[in-house]
GROMACS .gro file of C-alpha atoms in nm:
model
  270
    1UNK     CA    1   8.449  16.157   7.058
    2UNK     CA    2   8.155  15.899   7.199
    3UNK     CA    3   7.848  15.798   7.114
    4UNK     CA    4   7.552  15.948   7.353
    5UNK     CA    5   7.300  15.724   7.533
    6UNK     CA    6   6.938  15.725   7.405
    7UNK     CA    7   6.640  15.875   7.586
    8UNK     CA    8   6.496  15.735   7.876
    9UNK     CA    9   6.145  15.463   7.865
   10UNK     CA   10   5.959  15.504   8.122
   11UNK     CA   11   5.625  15.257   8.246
   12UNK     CA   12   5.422  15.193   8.545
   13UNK     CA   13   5.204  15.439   8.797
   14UNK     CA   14   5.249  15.794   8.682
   15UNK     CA   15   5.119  15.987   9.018
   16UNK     CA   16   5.368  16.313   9.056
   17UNK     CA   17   5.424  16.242   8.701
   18UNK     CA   18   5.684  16.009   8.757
   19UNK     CA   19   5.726  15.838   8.398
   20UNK     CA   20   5.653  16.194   8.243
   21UNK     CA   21   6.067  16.201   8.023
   22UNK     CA   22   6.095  16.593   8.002
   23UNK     CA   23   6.098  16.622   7.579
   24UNK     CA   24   6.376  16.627   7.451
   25UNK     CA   25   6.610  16.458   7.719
   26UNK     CA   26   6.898  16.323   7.569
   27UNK     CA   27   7.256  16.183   7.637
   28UNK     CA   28   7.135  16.001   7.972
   29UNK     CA   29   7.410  15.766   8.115
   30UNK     CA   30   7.277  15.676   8.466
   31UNK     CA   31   6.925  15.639   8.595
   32UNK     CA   32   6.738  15.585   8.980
   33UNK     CA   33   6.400  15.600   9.110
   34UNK     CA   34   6.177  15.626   9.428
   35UNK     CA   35   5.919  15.894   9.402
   36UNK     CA   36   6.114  16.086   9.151
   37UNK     CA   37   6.295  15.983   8.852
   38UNK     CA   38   6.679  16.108   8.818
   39UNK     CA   39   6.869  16.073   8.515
   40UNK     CA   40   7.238  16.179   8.499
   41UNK     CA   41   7.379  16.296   8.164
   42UNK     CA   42   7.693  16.216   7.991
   43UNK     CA   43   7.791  16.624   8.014
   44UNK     CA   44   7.800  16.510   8.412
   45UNK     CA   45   7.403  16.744   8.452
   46UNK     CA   46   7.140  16.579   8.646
   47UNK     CA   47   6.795  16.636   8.542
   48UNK     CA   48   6.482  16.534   8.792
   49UNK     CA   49   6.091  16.501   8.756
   50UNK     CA   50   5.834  16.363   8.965
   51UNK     CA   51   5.755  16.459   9.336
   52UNK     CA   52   5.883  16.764   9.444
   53UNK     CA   53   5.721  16.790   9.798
   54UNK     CA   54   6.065  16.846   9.926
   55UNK     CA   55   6.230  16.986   9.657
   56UNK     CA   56   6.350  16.666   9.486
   57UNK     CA   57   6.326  16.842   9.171
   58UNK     CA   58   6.488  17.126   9.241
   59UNK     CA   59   6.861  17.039   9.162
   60UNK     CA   60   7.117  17.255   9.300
   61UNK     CA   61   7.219  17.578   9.074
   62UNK     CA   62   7.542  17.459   8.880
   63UNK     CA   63   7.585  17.119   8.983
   64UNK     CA   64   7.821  16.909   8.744
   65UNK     CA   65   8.107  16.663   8.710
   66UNK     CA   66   7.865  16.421   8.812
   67UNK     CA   67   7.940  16.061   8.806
   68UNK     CA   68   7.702  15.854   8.973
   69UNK     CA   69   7.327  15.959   9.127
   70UNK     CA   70   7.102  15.780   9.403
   71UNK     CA   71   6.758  15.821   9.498
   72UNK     CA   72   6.550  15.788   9.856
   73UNK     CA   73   6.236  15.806   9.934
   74UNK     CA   74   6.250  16.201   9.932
   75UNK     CA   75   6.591  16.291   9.850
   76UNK     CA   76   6.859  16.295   9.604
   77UNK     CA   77   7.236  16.236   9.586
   78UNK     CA   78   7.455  16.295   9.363
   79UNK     CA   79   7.868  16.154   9.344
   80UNK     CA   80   8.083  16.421   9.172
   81UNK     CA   81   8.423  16.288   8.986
   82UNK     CA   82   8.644  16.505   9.237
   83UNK     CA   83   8.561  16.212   9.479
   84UNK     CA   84   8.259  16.455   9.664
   85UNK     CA   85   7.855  16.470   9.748
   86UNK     CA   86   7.570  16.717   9.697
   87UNK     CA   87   7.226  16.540   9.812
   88UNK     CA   88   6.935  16.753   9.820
   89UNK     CA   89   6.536  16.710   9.879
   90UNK     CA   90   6.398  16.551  10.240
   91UNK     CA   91   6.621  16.614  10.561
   92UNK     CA   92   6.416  16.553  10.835
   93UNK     CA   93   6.669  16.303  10.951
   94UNK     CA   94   6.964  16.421  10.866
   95UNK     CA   95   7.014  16.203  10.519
   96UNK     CA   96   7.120  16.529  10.313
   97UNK     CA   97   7.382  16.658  10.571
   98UNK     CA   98   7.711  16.515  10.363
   99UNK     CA   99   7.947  16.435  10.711
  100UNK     CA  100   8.211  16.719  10.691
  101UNK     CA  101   8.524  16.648  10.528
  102UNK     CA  102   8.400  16.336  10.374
  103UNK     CA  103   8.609  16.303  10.016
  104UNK     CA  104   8.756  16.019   9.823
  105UNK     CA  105   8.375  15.858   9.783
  106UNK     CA  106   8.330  15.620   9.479
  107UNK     CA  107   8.013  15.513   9.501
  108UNK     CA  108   7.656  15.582   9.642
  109UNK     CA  109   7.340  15.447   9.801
  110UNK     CA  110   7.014  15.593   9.908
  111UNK     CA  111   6.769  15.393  10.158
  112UNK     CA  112   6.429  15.550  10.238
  113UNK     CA  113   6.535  15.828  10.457
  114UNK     CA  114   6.954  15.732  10.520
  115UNK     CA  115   7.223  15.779  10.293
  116UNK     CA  116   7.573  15.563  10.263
  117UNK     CA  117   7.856  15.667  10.042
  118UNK     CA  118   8.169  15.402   9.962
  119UNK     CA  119   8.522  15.544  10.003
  120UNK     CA  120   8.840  15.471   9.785
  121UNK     CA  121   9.010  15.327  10.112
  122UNK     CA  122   8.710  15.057  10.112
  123UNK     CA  123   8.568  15.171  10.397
  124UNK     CA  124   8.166  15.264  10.438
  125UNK     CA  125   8.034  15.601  10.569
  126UNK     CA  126   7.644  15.626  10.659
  127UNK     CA  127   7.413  15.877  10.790
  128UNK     CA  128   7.005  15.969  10.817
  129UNK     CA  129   6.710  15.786  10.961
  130UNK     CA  130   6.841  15.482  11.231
  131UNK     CA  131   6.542  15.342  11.381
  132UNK     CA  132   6.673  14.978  11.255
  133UNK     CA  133   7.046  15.033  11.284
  134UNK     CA  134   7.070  15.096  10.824
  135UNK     CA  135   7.366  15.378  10.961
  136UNK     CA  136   7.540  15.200  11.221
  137UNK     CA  137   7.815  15.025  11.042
  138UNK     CA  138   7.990  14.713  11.211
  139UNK     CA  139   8.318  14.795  11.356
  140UNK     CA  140   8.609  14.742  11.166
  141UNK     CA  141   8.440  14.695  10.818
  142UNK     CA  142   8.710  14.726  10.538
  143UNK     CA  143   8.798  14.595  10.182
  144UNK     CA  144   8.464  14.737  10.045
  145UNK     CA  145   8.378  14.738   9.677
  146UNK     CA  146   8.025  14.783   9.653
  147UNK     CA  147   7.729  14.909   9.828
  148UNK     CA  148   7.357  14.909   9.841
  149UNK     CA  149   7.060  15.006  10.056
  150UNK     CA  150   6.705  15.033  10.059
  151UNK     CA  151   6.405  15.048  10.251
  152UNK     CA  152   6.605  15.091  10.610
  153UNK     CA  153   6.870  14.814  10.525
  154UNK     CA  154   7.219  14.866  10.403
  155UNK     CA  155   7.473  14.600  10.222
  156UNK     CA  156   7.825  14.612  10.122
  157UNK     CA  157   8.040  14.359   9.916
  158UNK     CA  158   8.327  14.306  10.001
  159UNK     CA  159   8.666  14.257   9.788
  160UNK     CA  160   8.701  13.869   9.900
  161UNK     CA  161   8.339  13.806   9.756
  162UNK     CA  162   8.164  13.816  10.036
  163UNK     CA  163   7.827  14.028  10.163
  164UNK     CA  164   7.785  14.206  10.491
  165UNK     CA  165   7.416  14.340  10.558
  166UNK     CA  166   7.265  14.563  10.857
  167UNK     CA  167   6.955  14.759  10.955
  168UNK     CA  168   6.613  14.611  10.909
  169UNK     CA  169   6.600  14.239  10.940
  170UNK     CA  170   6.170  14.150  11.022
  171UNK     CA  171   6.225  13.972  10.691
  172UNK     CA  172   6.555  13.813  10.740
  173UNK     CA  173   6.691  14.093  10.472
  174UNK     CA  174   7.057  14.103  10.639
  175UNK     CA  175   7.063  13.730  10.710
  176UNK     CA  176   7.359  13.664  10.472
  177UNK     CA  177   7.339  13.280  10.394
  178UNK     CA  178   7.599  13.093  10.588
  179UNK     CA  179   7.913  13.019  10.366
  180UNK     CA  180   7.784  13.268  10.083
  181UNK     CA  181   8.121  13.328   9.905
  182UNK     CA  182   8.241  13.455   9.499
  183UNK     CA  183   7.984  13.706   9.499
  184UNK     CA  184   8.057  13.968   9.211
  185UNK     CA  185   7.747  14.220   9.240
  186UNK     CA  186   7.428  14.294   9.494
  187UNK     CA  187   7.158  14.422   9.522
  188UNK     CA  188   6.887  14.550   9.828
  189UNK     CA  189   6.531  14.571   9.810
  190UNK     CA  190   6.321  14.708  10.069
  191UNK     CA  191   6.250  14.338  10.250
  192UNK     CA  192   6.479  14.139  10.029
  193UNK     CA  193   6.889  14.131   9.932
  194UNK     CA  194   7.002  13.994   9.603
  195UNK     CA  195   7.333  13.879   9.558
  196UNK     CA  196   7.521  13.765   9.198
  197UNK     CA  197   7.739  13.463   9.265
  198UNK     CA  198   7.978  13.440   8.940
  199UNK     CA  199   8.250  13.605   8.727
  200UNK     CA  200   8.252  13.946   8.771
  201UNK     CA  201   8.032  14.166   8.543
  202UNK     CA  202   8.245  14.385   8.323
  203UNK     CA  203   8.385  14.688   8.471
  204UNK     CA  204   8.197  15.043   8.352
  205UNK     CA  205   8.426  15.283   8.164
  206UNK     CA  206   8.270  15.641   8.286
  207UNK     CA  207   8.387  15.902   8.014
  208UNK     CA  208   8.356  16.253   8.131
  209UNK     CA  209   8.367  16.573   7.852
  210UNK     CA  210   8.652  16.816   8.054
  211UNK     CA  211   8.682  17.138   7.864
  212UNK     CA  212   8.918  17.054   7.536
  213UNK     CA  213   9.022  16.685   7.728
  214UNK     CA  214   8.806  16.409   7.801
  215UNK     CA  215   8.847  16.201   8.152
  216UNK     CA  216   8.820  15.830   8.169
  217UNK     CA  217   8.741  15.621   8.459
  218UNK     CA  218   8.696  15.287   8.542
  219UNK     CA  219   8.668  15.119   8.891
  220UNK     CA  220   9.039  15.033   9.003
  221UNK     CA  221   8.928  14.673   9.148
  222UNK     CA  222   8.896  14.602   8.765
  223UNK     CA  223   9.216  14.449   8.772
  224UNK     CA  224   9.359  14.274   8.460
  225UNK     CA  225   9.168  14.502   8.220
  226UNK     CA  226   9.333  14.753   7.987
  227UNK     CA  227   9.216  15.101   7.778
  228UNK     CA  228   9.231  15.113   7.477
  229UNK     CA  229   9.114  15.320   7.162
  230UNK     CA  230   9.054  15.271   6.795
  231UNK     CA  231   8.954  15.566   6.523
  232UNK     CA  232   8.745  15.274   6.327
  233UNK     CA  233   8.461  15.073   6.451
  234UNK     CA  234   8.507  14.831   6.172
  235UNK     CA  235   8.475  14.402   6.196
  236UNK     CA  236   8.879  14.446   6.197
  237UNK     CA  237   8.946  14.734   6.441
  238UNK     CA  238   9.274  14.793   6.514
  239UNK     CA  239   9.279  14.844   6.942
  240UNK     CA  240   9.562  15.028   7.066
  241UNK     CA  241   9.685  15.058   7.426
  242UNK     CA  242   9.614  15.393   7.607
  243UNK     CA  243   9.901  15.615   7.673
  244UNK     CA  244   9.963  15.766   7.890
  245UNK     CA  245   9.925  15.495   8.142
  246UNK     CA  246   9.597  15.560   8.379
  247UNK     CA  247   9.696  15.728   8.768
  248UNK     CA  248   9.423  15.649   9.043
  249UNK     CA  249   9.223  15.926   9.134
  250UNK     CA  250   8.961  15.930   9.411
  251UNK     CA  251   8.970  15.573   9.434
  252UNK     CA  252   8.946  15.534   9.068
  253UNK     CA  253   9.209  15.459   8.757
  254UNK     CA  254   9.161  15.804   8.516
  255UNK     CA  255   9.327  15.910   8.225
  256UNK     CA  256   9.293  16.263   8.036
  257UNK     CA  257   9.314  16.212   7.682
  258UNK     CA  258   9.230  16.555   7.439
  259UNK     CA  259   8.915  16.551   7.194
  260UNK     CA  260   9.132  16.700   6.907
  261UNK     CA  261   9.237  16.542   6.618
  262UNK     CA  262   9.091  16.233   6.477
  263UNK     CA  263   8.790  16.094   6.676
  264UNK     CA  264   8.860  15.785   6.906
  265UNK     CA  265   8.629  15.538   7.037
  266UNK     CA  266   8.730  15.367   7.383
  267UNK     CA  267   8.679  14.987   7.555
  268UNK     CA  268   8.851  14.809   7.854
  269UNK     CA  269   8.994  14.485   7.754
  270UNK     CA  270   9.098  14.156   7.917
   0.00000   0.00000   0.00000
């Protein structure tokens, strides 16, 4: 077993009721915000509240195994764990229209009206609203770990620690500092680009309830680190390595351990 997340906090301007939690929300793993508020729970269920102009709120009948959610301006999008995308809400532009046959995705950004998904082979797919170039992606861009995007900007990290950025530059946004080098996370605002120079922020172990199993996943550019369980939470827990030893899937190390017999509690060490 695992322990749930706690409820959501929510602050700020409430038009559309946007920091209204629905009672009783519970289990929440993964939040994002523009004019909704998305929260993705632990049994892989997203639940949304705010504007629904577009149907934002209107989440798509039976939607699960999701891993990871984004939001837009006026649309929603969702990463499931079989490495696939369901984005709903606005699509005047095109920013909902997953590109067919696009699989193997591990992560997700939204921008105001475009969309950009992160495949396993490190490459960057994008699509919706180009009037500053956020979709065009610059030839021959590989070894991708992370993404981001906002406003009508888009920015990718690369696997050698350093940041390539495109799309709206009036505020110098995608003018990646000359020799900017180690960087281990970013992030895009809608006139701005922040970038974490340092050791690498711990890897997140995703844990996904799968019938009478449970799946665990973990990015596989986490290299060096190691699952393991314990049945005891105690000051002298006893951590044992995972078997059977994790296989990549979509892009990702998993391994399917069953929920039976005594409860387990699971970290990635180093």
């Amino acid at each position: 077993s695992f322990p749930t997340r706690r409820s959501s906090d929510l602050w700020g301007w409430n038009g559309y009721g946007l920091t209204n939690v629905p009672v009783g929300l519970s289990g929440v793993k993964a939040i994002a915000a523009c004019y909704d508020t998305v929260a993705l729970k632990s049994n892989g269920t997203v639940v949304v509240w705010g504007d629904n102009t577009y149907g934002q709120r209107t989440v798509p009948t039976g939607l699960s195994g999701v891993t990871a959610i984004a939001a837009g301006a006026y649309h929603i999008v969702a990463l499931k764990s079989d490495g696939t995308m369901v984005a709903w809400g606005y699509n005047y532009y095109g920013e909902t229209n997953i590109p067919a046959g696009l699989t193997n995705v591990t992560a997700i950004a939204a921008g105001v009206a475009h969309t950009v998904a992160l495949k396993s082979d490190g490459t960057v797919v994008a699509w919706g609203f180009n009037n500053q170039g956020q979709t065009n992606v610059p030839a021959g861009l590989s070894g991708v770990m992370a993404i981001a995007a906002s406003g009508n900007n888009t920015v990718a990290l690369k696997s050698n620690g350093t940041v390539v950025a495109w799309g709206d530059n009036y505020y110098g946004q995608t003018d990646v500092p000359a020799g900017l080098s180690g960087v281990t996370a970013i992030a895009a605002g809608q006139r701005h680009t922040v970038a974490l120079v340092g050791p690498a922020p711990p890897p997140q172990l995703t844990i996904i309830p799968s019938g009478a199993n449970v799946i665990l996943r973990w990015p596989t550019n986490a290299t060096g680190f190691t699952l393991q369980s314990t049945t005891n939470l105690v000051s002298l827990a006893v951590w044992i390595t995972n078997s059977p030893a994790p296989v990549v899937v979509n892009g990702q190390y998993a391994v399917t351990n069953s929920t039976s017999g005594a409860r387990k509690f699971y970290r990635l060490s180093q």
